[in-house]
Amino acid sequence: MQHSGPHRAATLAVSGRQPGDPARAAAAIAVAVDAEVPPLRLLLGSDALAGTRARLKRLRGEIDANEALTASVDLEEGSVARTSDPAWALPPLEGSPVSVDLEGR
């Protein structure tokens, strides 16, 4: 199980030494809030931009690597999902009071 300790330590290690100017960040936030179409997410600083681009690159790689598996669950054209069939039901979560008897159908 991962804990927040390492992340907190890394955050404290750079606290007060970020490359961004708080006054410029505040001004950028004001511009974004007043924009005709405000951004849903606003990155503040070149460090935030670089980190986000790196995360997006990793995510794109993961998506691309699993593209065939992702698309493999699509129904064939003209098919209809039989979601009312218990065989299509997801198994209950461990410890869930809900159960599905697939053998007794």
PDB file as gemmi writes it, atoms N, CA and C in Angstrom:
CRYST1    1.000    1.000    1.000  90.00  90.00  90.00 P 1                      
ATOM      1  N   MET A   1       0.843  -1.183   0.000  1.00  0.00           N  
ATOM      2  CA  MET A   1       0.000   0.000   0.000  1.00  0.00           C  
ATOM      3  C   MET A   1       0.885   1.242   0.000  1.00  0.00           C  
ATOM      4  N   GLN A   2       0.566   2.160  -0.860  1.00  0.00           N  
ATOM      5  CA  GLN A   2       1.368   3.376  -0.989  1.00  0.00           C  
ATOM      6  C   GLN A   2       0.843   4.433  -0.007  1.00  0.00           C  
ATOM      7  N   HIS A   3       1.744   5.151   0.600  1.00  0.00           N  
ATOM      8  CA  HIS A   3       1.366   6.190   1.551  1.00  0.00           C  
ATOM      9  C   HIS A   3       1.787   7.553   1.026  1.00  0.00           C  
ATOM     10  N   SER A   4       1.249   8.571   1.625  1.00  0.00           N  
ATOM     11  CA  SER A   4       1.541   9.937   1.177  1.00  0.00           C  
ATOM     12  C   SER A   4       2.887  10.447   1.689  1.00  0.00           C  
ATOM     13  N   GLY A   5       3.531   9.719   2.577  1.00  0.00           N  
ATOM     14  CA  GLY A   5       4.785  10.171   3.162  1.00  0.00           C  
ATOM     15  C   GLY A   5       5.853  10.580   2.160  1.00  0.00           C  
ATOM     16  N   PRO A   6       6.180   9.714   1.174  1.00  0.00           N  
ATOM     17  CA  PRO A   6       7.206  10.091   0.196  1.00  0.00           C  
ATOM     18  C   PRO A   6       6.819  11.331  -0.616  1.00  0.00           C  
ATOM     19  N   HIS A   7       5.559  11.433  -0.992  1.00  0.00           N  
ATOM     20  CA  HIS A   7       5.114  12.602  -1.761  1.00  0.00           C  
ATOM     21  C   HIS A   7       5.211  13.867  -0.906  1.00  0.00           C  
ATOM     22  N   ARG A   8       4.800  13.755   0.348  1.00  0.00           N  
ATOM     23  CA  ARG A   8       4.877  14.908   1.255  1.00  0.00           C  
ATOM     24  C   ARG A   8       6.326  15.340   1.457  1.00  0.00           C  
ATOM     25  N   ALA A   9       7.221  14.383   1.619  1.00  0.00           N  
ATOM     26  CA  ALA A   9       8.634  14.705   1.812  1.00  0.00           C  
ATOM     27  C   ALA A   9       9.200  15.403   0.581  1.00  0.00           C  
ATOM     28  N   ALA A  10       8.843  14.907  -0.612  1.00  0.00           N  
ATOM     29  CA  ALA A  10       9.328  15.535  -1.846  1.00  0.00           C  
ATOM     30  C   ALA A  10       8.776  16.949  -1.983  1.00  0.00           C  
ATOM     31  N   THR A  11       7.522  17.147  -1.612  1.00  0.00           N  
ATOM     32  CA  THR A  11       6.911  18.473  -1.685  1.00  0.00           C  
ATOM     33  C   THR A  11       7.600  19.434  -0.720  1.00  0.00           C  
ATOM     34  N   LEU A  12       7.843  18.985   0.499  1.00  0.00           N  
ATOM     35  CA  LEU A  12       8.506  19.838   1.492  1.00  0.00           C  
ATOM     36  C   LEU A  12       9.946  20.166   1.090  1.00  0.00           C  
ATOM     37  N   ALA A  13      10.594  19.241   0.379  1.00  0.00           N  
ATOM     38  CA  ALA A  13      11.983  19.457  -0.031  1.00  0.00           C  
ATOM     39  C   ALA A  13      12.124  20.624  -1.007  1.00  0.00           C  
ATOM     40  N   VAL A  14      11.088  20.897  -1.801  1.00  0.00           N  
ATOM     41  CA  VAL A  14      11.173  21.998  -2.771  1.00  0.00           C  
ATOM     42  C   VAL A  14      10.349  23.208  -2.344  1.00  0.00           C  
ATOM     43  N   SER A  15       9.677  23.101  -1.216  1.00  0.00           N  
ATOM     44  CA  SER A  15       8.820  24.191  -0.752  1.00  0.00           C  
ATOM     45  C   SER A  15       9.611  25.487  -0.604  1.00  0.00           C  
ATOM     46  N   GLY A  16       9.124  26.509  -1.255  1.00  0.00           N  
ATOM     47  CA  GLY A  16       9.782  27.808  -1.207  1.00  0.00           C  
ATOM     48  C   GLY A  16      10.864  27.980  -2.255  1.00  0.00           C  
ATOM     49  N   ARG A  17      11.157  26.909  -2.995  1.00  0.00           N  
ATOM     50  CA  ARG A  17      12.194  26.981  -4.022  1.00  0.00           C  
ATOM     51  C   ARG A  17      11.637  26.716  -5.428  1.00  0.00           C  
ATOM     52  N   GLN A  18      10.331  26.798  -5.578  1.00  0.00           N  
ATOM     53  CA  GLN A  18       9.727  26.596  -6.887  1.00  0.00           C  
ATOM     54  C   GLN A  18      10.138  27.744  -7.803  1.00  0.00           C  
ATOM     55  N   PRO A  19      10.197  27.473  -9.114  1.00  0.00           N  
ATOM     56  CA  PRO A  19      10.633  28.506 -10.042  1.00  0.00           C  
ATOM     57  C   PRO A  19       9.577  29.583 -10.297  1.00  0.00           C  
ATOM     58  N   GLY A  20       8.355  29.339  -9.871  1.00  0.00           N  
ATOM     59  CA  GLY A  20       7.275  30.272 -10.180  1.00  0.00           C  
ATOM     60  C   GLY A  20       7.216  31.483  -9.260  1.00  0.00           C  
ATOM     61  N   ASP A  21       6.697  32.565  -9.792  1.00  0.00           N  
ATOM     62  CA  ASP A  21       6.500  33.814  -9.054  1.00  0.00           C  
ATOM     63  C   ASP A  21       5.040  33.854  -8.603  1.00  0.00           C  
ATOM     64  N   PRO A  22       4.764  33.860  -7.297  1.00  0.00           N  
ATOM     65  CA  PRO A  22       3.382  33.853  -6.812  1.00  0.00           C  
ATOM     66  C   PRO A  22       2.539  35.010  -7.343  1.00  0.00           C  
ATOM     67  N   ALA A  23       3.124  36.174  -7.507  1.00  0.00           N  
ATOM     68  CA  ALA A  23       2.357  37.314  -8.027  1.00  0.00           C  
ATOM     69  C   ALA A  23       1.955  37.066  -9.483  1.00  0.00           C  
ATOM     70  N   ARG A  24       2.870  36.513 -10.268  1.00  0.00           N  
ATOM     71  CA  ARG A  24       2.549  36.198 -11.662  1.00  0.00           C  
ATOM     72  C   ARG A  24       1.508  35.081 -11.735  1.00  0.00           C  
ATOM     73  N   ALA A  25       1.595  34.124 -10.826  1.00  0.00           N  
ATOM     74  CA  ALA A  25       0.609  33.038 -10.790  1.00  0.00           C  
ATOM     75  C   ALA A  25      -0.778  33.606 -10.485  1.00  0.00           C  
ATOM     76  N   ALA A  26      -0.852  34.515  -9.526  1.00  0.00           N  
ATOM     77  CA  ALA A  26      -2.133  35.134  -9.190  1.00  0.00           C  
ATOM     78  C   ALA A  26      -2.700  35.902 -10.387  1.00  0.00           C  
ATOM     79  N   ALA A  27      -1.844  36.619 -11.091  1.00  0.00           N  
ATOM     80  CA  ALA A  27      -2.287  37.367 -12.268  1.00  0.00           C  
ATOM     81  C   ALA A  27      -2.764  36.412 -13.362  1.00  0.00           C  
ATOM     82  N   ALA A  28      -2.063  35.298 -13.547  1.00  0.00           N  
ATOM     83  CA  ALA A  28      -2.469  34.317 -14.553  1.00  0.00           C  
ATOM     84  C   ALA A  28      -3.818  33.697 -14.189  1.00  0.00           C  
ATOM     85  N   ILE A  29      -4.040  33.431 -12.917  1.00  0.00           N  
ATOM     86  CA  ILE A  29      -5.325  32.888 -12.461  1.00  0.00           C  
ATOM     87  C   ILE A  29      -6.441  33.885 -12.756  1.00  0.00           C  
ATOM     88  N   ALA A  30      -6.196  35.152 -12.484  1.00  0.00           N  
ATOM     89  CA  ALA A  30      -7.200  36.184 -12.753  1.00  0.00           C  
ATOM     90  C   ALA A  30      -7.534  36.242 -14.241  1.00  0.00           C  
ATOM     91  N   VAL A  31      -6.518  36.178 -15.085  1.00  0.00           N  
ATOM     92  CA  VAL A  31      -6.744  36.191 -16.534  1.00  0.00           C  
ATOM     93  C   VAL A  31      -7.566  34.972 -16.940  1.00  0.00           C  
ATOM     94  N   ALA A  32      -7.219  33.810 -16.407  1.00  0.00           N  
ATOM     95  CA  ALA A  32      -7.929  32.578 -16.756  1.00  0.00           C  
ATOM     96  C   ALA A  32      -9.385  32.629 -16.310  1.00  0.00           C  
ATOM     97  N   VAL A  33      -9.625  33.124 -15.103  1.00  0.00           N  
ATOM     98  CA  VAL A  33     -10.995  33.204 -14.570  1.00  0.00           C  
ATOM     99  C   VAL A  33     -11.845  34.150 -15.409  1.00  0.00           C  
ATOM    100  N   ASP A  34     -11.245  35.222 -15.873  1.00  0.00           N  
ATOM    101  CA  ASP A  34     -11.983  36.216 -16.655  1.00  0.00           C  
ATOM    102  C   ASP A  34     -12.056  35.880 -18.147  1.00  0.00           C  
ATOM    103  N   ALA A  35     -11.438  34.807 -18.568  1.00  0.00           N  
ATOM    104  CA  ALA A  35     -11.441  34.444 -19.991  1.00  0.00           C  
ATOM    105  C   ALA A  35     -12.841  34.090 -20.450  1.00  0.00           C  
ATOM    106  N   GLU A  36     -13.092  34.312 -21.733  1.00  0.00           N  
ATOM    107  CA  GLU A  36     -14.400  33.974 -22.305  1.00  0.00           C  
ATOM    108  C   GLU A  36     -14.682  32.484 -22.118  1.00  0.00           C  
ATOM    109  N   VAL A  37     -13.654  31.658 -22.301  1.00  0.00           N  
ATOM    110  CA  VAL A  37     -13.758  30.215 -22.055  1.00  0.00           C  
ATOM    111  C   VAL A  37     -12.626  29.853 -21.090  1.00  0.00           C  
ATOM    112  N   PRO A  38     -12.912  29.908 -19.784  1.00  0.00           N  
ATOM    113  CA  PRO A  38     -11.855  29.614 -18.809  1.00  0.00           C  
ATOM    114  C   PRO A  38     -11.377  28.160 -18.933  1.00  0.00           C  
ATOM    115  N   PRO A  39     -10.099  27.938 -18.724  1.00  0.00           N  
ATOM    116  CA  PRO A  39      -9.583  26.570 -18.821  1.00  0.00           C  
ATOM    117  C   PRO A  39     -10.121  25.702 -17.682  1.00  0.00           C  
ATOM    118  N   LEU A  40     -10.403  24.453 -17.997  1.00  0.00           N  
ATOM    119  CA  LEU A  40     -10.818  23.511 -16.968  1.00  0.00           C  
ATOM    120  C   LEU A  40      -9.646  23.206 -16.032  1.00  0.00           C  
ATOM    121  N   ARG A  41      -8.465  23.154 -16.600  1.00  0.00           N  
ATOM    122  CA  ARG A  41      -7.236  22.944 -15.829  1.00  0.00           C  
ATOM    123  C   ARG A  41      -6.238  24.014 -16.240  1.00  0.00           C  
ATOM    124  N   LEU A  42      -5.593  24.602 -15.260  1.00  0.00           N  
ATOM    125  CA  LEU A  42      -4.614  25.652 -15.535  1.00  0.00           C  
ATOM    126  C   LEU A  42      -3.290  25.248 -14.916  1.00  0.00           C  
ATOM    127  N   LEU A  43      -2.309  25.045 -15.759  1.00  0.00           N  
ATOM    128  CA  LEU A  43      -0.968  24.728 -15.273  1.00  0.00           C  
ATOM    129  C   LEU A  43      -0.245  26.041 -15.015  1.00  0.00           C  
ATOM    130  N   LEU A  44       0.391  26.127 -13.870  1.00  0.00           N  
ATOM    131  CA  LEU A  44       1.092  27.352 -13.502  1.00  0.00           C  
ATOM    132  C   LEU A  44       2.578  27.056 -13.356  1.00  0.00           C  
ATOM    133  N   GLY A  45       3.342  27.460 -14.340  1.00  0.00           N  
ATOM    134  CA  GLY A  45       4.786  27.299 -14.281  1.00  0.00           C  
ATOM    135  C   GLY A  45       5.296  26.267 -15.249  1.00  0.00           C  
ATOM    136  N   SER A  46       6.538  26.471 -15.674  1.00  0.00           N  
ATOM    137  CA  SER A  46       7.150  25.556 -16.637  1.00  0.00           C  
ATOM    138  C   SER A  46       7.365  24.175 -16.030  1.00  0.00           C  
ATOM    139  N   ASP A  47       7.548  24.092 -14.717  1.00  0.00           N  
ATOM    140  CA  ASP A  47       7.715  22.793 -14.068  1.00  0.00           C  
ATOM    141  C   ASP A  47       6.417  21.998 -14.119  1.00  0.00           C  
ATOM    142  N   ALA A  48       5.293  22.668 -13.906  1.00  0.00           N  
ATOM    143  CA  ALA A  48       3.994  22.000 -13.996  1.00  0.00           C  
ATOM    144  C   ALA A  48       3.724  21.556 -15.429  1.00  0.00           C  
ATOM    145  N   LEU A  49       4.086  22.380 -16.381  1.00  0.00           N  
ATOM    146  CA  LEU A  49       3.892  22.050 -17.789  1.00  0.00           C  
ATOM    147  C   LEU A  49       4.716  20.829 -18.174  1.00  0.00           C  
ATOM    148  N   ALA A  50       5.980  20.803 -17.789  1.00  0.00           N  
ATOM    149  CA  ALA A  50       6.856  19.673 -18.117  1.00  0.00           C  
ATOM    150  C   ALA A  50       6.365  18.378 -17.460  1.00  0.00           C  
ATOM    151  N   GLY A  51       5.982  18.457 -16.206  1.00  0.00           N  
ATOM    152  CA  GLY A  51       5.493  17.271 -15.498  1.00  0.00           C  
ATOM    153  C   GLY A  51       4.212  16.731 -16.106  1.00  0.00           C  
ATOM    154  N   THR A  52       3.317  17.621 -16.489  1.00  0.00           N  
ATOM    155  CA  THR A  52       2.051  17.194 -17.089  1.00  0.00           C  
ATOM    156  C   THR A  52       2.282  16.591 -18.463  1.00  0.00           C  
ATOM    157  N   ARG A  53       3.158  17.183 -19.246  1.00  0.00           N  
ATOM    158  CA  ARG A  53       3.470  16.606 -20.559  1.00  0.00           C  
ATOM    159  C   ARG A  53       4.077  15.207 -20.413  1.00  0.00           C  
ATOM    160  N   ALA A  54       4.918  15.010 -19.415  1.00  0.00           N  
ATOM    161  CA  ALA A  54       5.516  13.691 -19.185  1.00  0.00           C  
ATOM    162  C   ALA A  54       4.439  12.674 -18.795  1.00  0.00           C  
ATOM    163  N   ARG A  55       3.516  13.070 -17.938  1.00  0.00           N  
ATOM    164  CA  ARG A  55       2.421  12.170 -17.550  1.00  0.00           C  
ATOM    165  C   ARG A  55       1.543  11.830 -18.744  1.00  0.00           C  
ATOM    166  N   LEU A  56       1.250  12.828 -19.577  1.00  0.00           N  
ATOM    167  CA  LEU A  56       0.441  12.579 -20.772  1.00  0.00           C  
ATOM    168  C   LEU A  56       1.140  11.624 -21.732  1.00  0.00           C  
ATOM    169  N   LYS A  57       2.455  11.754 -21.860  1.00  0.00           N  
ATOM    170  CA  LYS A  57       3.224  10.859 -22.735  1.00  0.00           C  
ATOM    171  C   LYS A  57       3.137   9.422 -22.223  1.00  0.00           C  
ATOM    172  N   ARG A  58       3.271   9.238 -20.895  1.00  0.00           N  
ATOM    173  CA  ARG A  58       3.157   7.892 -20.321  1.00  0.00           C  
ATOM    174  C   ARG A  58       1.747   7.336 -20.533  1.00  0.00           C  
ATOM    175  N   LEU A  59       0.735   8.172 -20.336  1.00  0.00           N  
ATOM    176  CA  LEU A  59      -0.647   7.739 -20.511  1.00  0.00           C  
ATOM    177  C   LEU A  59      -0.913   7.346 -21.962  1.00  0.00           C  
ATOM    178  N   ARG A  60      -0.433   8.159 -22.911  1.00  0.00           N  
ATOM    179  CA  ARG A  60      -0.619   7.840 -24.334  1.00  0.00           C  
ATOM    180  C   ARG A  60       0.054   6.499 -24.657  1.00  0.00           C  
ATOM    181  N   GLY A  61       1.233   6.266 -24.114  1.00  0.00           N  
ATOM    182  CA  GLY A  61       1.928   5.000 -24.346  1.00  0.00           C  
ATOM    183  C   GLY A  61       1.134   3.820 -23.805  1.00  0.00           C  
ATOM    184  N   GLU A  62       0.568   3.971 -22.627  1.00  0.00           N  
ATOM    185  CA  GLU A  62      -0.242   2.905 -22.026  1.00  0.00           C  
ATOM    186  C   GLU A  62      -1.494   2.642 -22.865  1.00  0.00           C  
ATOM    187  N   ILE A  63      -2.151   3.711 -23.296  1.00  0.00           N  
ATOM    188  CA  ILE A  63      -3.347   3.567 -24.134  1.00  0.00           C  
ATOM    189  C   ILE A  63      -2.992   2.881 -25.447  1.00  0.00           C  
ATOM    190  N   ASP A  64      -1.926   3.338 -26.095  1.00  0.00           N  
ATOM    191  CA  ASP A  64      -1.510   2.755 -27.365  1.00  0.00           C  
ATOM    192  C   ASP A  64      -1.130   1.284 -27.207  1.00  0.00           C  
ATOM    193  N   ALA A  65      -0.443   0.940 -26.123  1.00  0.00           N  
ATOM    194  CA  ALA A  65      -0.007  -0.430 -25.892  1.00  0.00           C  
ATOM    195  C   ALA A  65      -1.188  -1.380 -25.683  1.00  0.00           C  
ATOM    196  N   ASN A  66      -2.298  -0.855 -25.210  1.00  0.00           N  
ATOM    197  CA  ASN A  66      -3.470  -1.690 -24.927  1.00  0.00           C  
ATOM    198  C   ASN A  66      -4.610  -1.470 -25.912  1.00  0.00           C  
ATOM    199  N   GLU A  67      -4.323  -0.822 -27.037  1.00  0.00           N  
ATOM    200  CA  GLU A  67      -5.374  -0.484 -28.000  1.00  0.00           C  
ATOM    201  C   GLU A  67      -6.139  -1.722 -28.478  1.00  0.00           C  
ATOM    202  N   ALA A  68      -5.441  -2.782 -28.856  1.00  0.00           N  
ATOM    203  CA  ALA A  68      -6.111  -3.983 -29.364  1.00  0.00           C  
ATOM    204  C   ALA A  68      -6.993  -4.615 -28.286  1.00  0.00           C  
ATOM    205  N   LEU A  69      -6.479  -4.711 -27.074  1.00  0.00           N  
ATOM    206  CA  LEU A  69      -7.269  -5.277 -25.980  1.00  0.00           C  
ATOM    207  C   LEU A  69      -8.483  -4.407 -25.689  1.00  0.00           C  
ATOM    208  N   THR A  70      -8.292  -3.098 -25.693  1.00  0.00           N  
ATOM    209  CA  THR A  70      -9.394  -2.166 -25.451  1.00  0.00           C  
ATOM    210  C   THR A  70     -10.503  -2.350 -26.476  1.00  0.00           C  
ATOM    211  N   ALA A  71     -10.140  -2.409 -27.744  1.00  0.00           N  
ATOM    212  CA  ALA A  71     -11.134  -2.529 -28.816  1.00  0.00           C  
ATOM    213  C   ALA A  71     -11.727  -3.931 -28.899  1.00  0.00           C  
ATOM    214  N   SER A  72     -11.072  -4.930 -28.314  1.00  0.00           N  
ATOM    215  CA  SER A  72     -11.529  -6.317 -28.431  1.00  0.00           C  
ATOM    216  C   SER A  72     -12.855  -6.579 -27.723  1.00  0.00           C  
ATOM    217  N   VAL A  73     -13.286  -5.690 -26.862  1.00  0.00           N  
ATOM    218  CA  VAL A  73     -14.535  -5.921 -26.129  1.00  0.00           C  
ATOM    219  C   VAL A  73     -15.761  -5.381 -26.864  1.00  0.00           C  
ATOM    220  N   ASP A  74     -15.547  -4.705 -27.994  1.00  0.00           N  
ATOM    221  CA  ASP A  74     -16.683  -4.196 -28.765  1.00  0.00           C  
ATOM    222  C   ASP A  74     -17.498  -5.352 -29.323  1.00  0.00           C  
ATOM    223  N   LEU A  75     -18.808  -5.152 -29.379  1.00  0.00           N  
ATOM    224  CA  LEU A  75     -19.686  -6.141 -29.994  1.00  0.00           C  
ATOM    225  C   LEU A  75     -19.478  -6.146 -31.497  1.00  0.00           C  
ATOM    226  N   GLU A  76     -19.700  -7.302 -32.109  1.00  0.00           N  
ATOM    227  CA  GLU A  76     -19.658  -7.355 -33.557  1.00  0.00           C  
ATOM    228  C   GLU A  76     -20.848  -6.570 -34.088  1.00  0.00           C  
ATOM    229  N   GLU A  77     -20.680  -5.975 -35.264  1.00  0.00           N  
ATOM    230  CA  GLU A  77     -21.738  -5.154 -35.833  1.00  0.00           C  
ATOM    231  C   GLU A  77     -23.025  -5.968 -35.937  1.00  0.00           C  
ATOM    232  N   GLY A  78     -24.121  -5.378 -35.463  1.00  0.00           N  
ATOM    233  CA  GLY A  78     -25.422  -6.041 -35.496  1.00  0.00           C  
ATOM    234  C   GLY A  78     -25.715  -6.871 -34.260  1.00  0.00           C  
ATOM    235  N   SER A  79     -24.729  -7.089 -33.405  1.00  0.00           N  
ATOM    236  CA  SER A  79     -24.952  -7.850 -32.174  1.00  0.00           C  
ATOM    237  C   SER A  79     -25.564  -6.968 -31.105  1.00  0.00           C  
ATOM    238  N   VAL A  80     -26.244  -7.613 -30.173  1.00  0.00           N  
ATOM    239  CA  VAL A  80     -26.862  -6.901 -29.062  1.00  0.00           C  
ATOM    240  C   VAL A  80     -26.357  -7.537 -27.772  1.00  0.00           C  
ATOM    241  N   ALA A  81     -25.941  -6.705 -26.849  1.00  0.00           N  
ATOM    242  CA  ALA A  81     -25.480  -7.209 -25.555  1.00  0.00           C  
ATOM    243  C   ALA A  81     -26.649  -7.773 -24.779  1.00  0.00           C  
ATOM    244  N   ARG A  82     -26.434  -8.912 -24.160  1.00  0.00           N  
ATOM    245  CA  ARG A  82     -27.478  -9.530 -23.343  1.00  0.00           C  
ATOM    246  C   ARG A  82     -27.170  -9.254 -21.882  1.00  0.00           C  
ATOM    247  N   THR A  83     -27.312  -8.026 -21.483  1.00  0.00           N  
ATOM    248  CA  THR A  83     -26.926  -7.640 -20.124  1.00  0.00           C  
ATOM    249  C   THR A  83     -27.855  -8.200 -19.072  1.00  0.00           C  
ATOM    250  N   SER A  84     -29.048  -8.677 -19.448  1.00  0.00           N  
ATOM    251  CA  SER A  84     -29.950  -9.250 -18.456  1.00  0.00           C  
ATOM    252  C   SER A  84     -29.577 -10.692 -18.145  1.00  0.00           C  
ATOM    253  N   ASP A  85     -28.720 -11.303 -18.955  1.00  0.00           N  
ATOM    254  CA  ASP A  85     -28.262 -12.667 -18.729  1.00  0.00           C  
ATOM    255  C   ASP A  85     -27.268 -12.658 -17.575  1.00  0.00           C  
ATOM    256  N   PRO A  86     -27.504 -13.458 -16.514  1.00  0.00           N  
ATOM    257  CA  PRO A  86     -26.576 -13.455 -15.363  1.00  0.00           C  
ATOM    258  C   PRO A  86     -25.135 -13.776 -15.742  1.00  0.00           C  
ATOM    259  N   ALA A  87     -24.915 -14.453 -16.866  1.00  0.00           N  
ATOM    260  CA  ALA A  87     -23.546 -14.761 -17.274  1.00  0.00           C  
ATOM    261  C   ALA A  87     -22.775 -13.495 -17.613  1.00  0.00           C  
ATOM    262  N   TRP A  88     -23.493 -12.417 -17.923  1.00  0.00           N  
ATOM    263  CA  TRP A  88     -22.846 -11.147 -18.246  1.00  0.00           C  
ATOM    264  C   TRP A  88     -22.623 -10.293 -17.002  1.00  0.00           C  
ATOM    265  N   ALA A  89     -23.188 -10.704 -15.878  1.00  0.00           N  
ATOM    266  CA  ALA A  89     -23.083  -9.901 -14.659  1.00  0.00           C  
ATOM    267  C   ALA A  89     -21.656  -9.922 -14.137  1.00  0.00           C  
ATOM    268  N   LEU A  90     -21.244  -8.810 -13.606  1.00  0.00           N  
ATOM    269  CA  LEU A  90     -19.925  -8.741 -12.988  1.00  0.00           C  
ATOM    270  C   LEU A  90     -19.965  -9.478 -11.667  1.00  0.00           C  
ATOM    271  N   PRO A  91     -18.890 -10.143 -11.297  1.00  0.00           N  
ATOM    272  CA  PRO A  91     -18.873 -10.794  -9.989  1.00  0.00           C  
ATOM    273  C   PRO A  91     -18.914  -9.741  -8.895  1.00  0.00           C  
ATOM    274  N   PRO A  92     -19.502 -10.074  -7.750  1.00  0.00           N  
ATOM    275  CA  PRO A  92     -19.572  -9.095  -6.662  1.00  0.00           C  
ATOM    276  C   PRO A  92     -18.187  -8.780  -6.120  1.00  0.00           C  
ATOM    277  N   LEU A  93     -18.061  -7.604  -5.559  1.00  0.00           N  
ATOM    278  CA  LEU A  93     -16.808  -7.238  -4.916  1.00  0.00           C  
ATOM    279  C   LEU A  93     -16.608  -8.094  -3.688  1.00  0.00           C  
ATOM    280  N   GLU A  94     -15.367  -8.357  -3.368  1.00  0.00           N  
ATOM    281  CA  GLU A  94     -15.061  -9.154  -2.194  1.00  0.00           C  
ATOM    282  C   GLU A  94     -15.671  -8.493  -0.964  1.00  0.00           C  
ATOM    283  N   GLY A  95     -16.386  -9.277  -0.181  1.00  0.00           N  
ATOM    284  CA  GLY A  95     -17.028  -8.751   1.017  1.00  0.00           C  
ATOM    285  C   GLY A  95     -18.399  -8.145   0.754  1.00  0.00           C  
ATOM    286  N   SER A  96     -18.838  -8.152  -0.507  1.00  0.00           N  
ATOM    287  CA  SER A  96     -20.145  -7.587  -0.853  1.00  0.00           C  
ATOM    288  C   SER A  96     -21.239  -8.571  -0.456  1.00  0.00           C  
ATOM    289  N   PRO A  97     -22.368  -8.077   0.073  1.00  0.00           N  
ATOM    290  CA  PRO A  97     -23.466  -8.970   0.428  1.00  0.00           C  
ATOM    291  C   PRO A  97     -24.223  -9.479  -0.800  1.00  0.00           C  
ATOM    292  N   VAL A  98     -23.931  -8.930  -1.987  1.00  0.00           N  
ATOM    293  CA  VAL A  98     -24.604  -9.322  -3.212  1.00  0.00           C  
ATOM    294  C   VAL A  98     -23.855 -10.489  -3.843  1.00  0.00           C  
ATOM    295  N   SER A  99     -24.583 -11.506  -4.292  1.00  0.00           N  
ATOM    296  CA  SER A  99     -23.927 -12.610  -4.977  1.00  0.00           C  
ATOM    297  C   SER A  99     -24.758 -13.010  -6.188  1.00  0.00           C  
ATOM    298  N   VAL A 100     -24.109 -13.618  -7.147  1.00  0.00           N  
ATOM    299  CA  VAL A 100     -24.768 -14.078  -8.356  1.00  0.00           C  
ATOM    300  C   VAL A 100     -24.465 -15.565  -8.489  1.00  0.00           C  
ATOM    301  N   ASP A 101     -25.510 -16.382  -8.617  1.00  0.00           N  
ATOM    302  CA  ASP A 101     -25.341 -17.818  -8.775  1.00  0.00           C  
ATOM    303  C   ASP A 101     -25.340 -18.128 -10.261  1.00  0.00           C  
ATOM    304  N   LEU A 102     -24.168 -18.238 -10.871  1.00  0.00           N  
ATOM    305  CA  LEU A 102     -24.073 -18.513 -12.288  1.00  0.00           C  
ATOM    306  C   LEU A 102     -24.276 -19.995 -12.591  1.00  0.00           C  
ATOM    307  N   GLU A 103     -24.074 -20.850 -11.605  1.00  0.00           N  
ATOM    308  CA  GLU A 103     -24.199 -22.288 -11.830  1.00  0.00           C  
ATOM    309  C   GLU A 103     -25.655 -22.739 -11.812  1.00  0.00           C  
ATOM    310  N   GLY A 104     -26.499 -22.045 -11.087  1.00  0.00           N  
ATOM    311  CA  GLY A 104     -27.890 -22.471 -10.925  1.00  0.00           C  
ATOM    312  C   GLY A 104     -28.865 -21.894 -11.927  1.00  0.00           C  
ATOM    313  N   ARG A 105     -28.406 -21.320 -13.001  1.00  0.00           N  
ATOM    314  CA  ARG A 105     -29.344 -20.710 -13.942  1.00  0.00           C  
ATOM    315  C   ARG A 105     -29.970 -21.669 -14.872  1.00  0.00           C  
TER     316      ARG A 105                                                      
END                                                                             
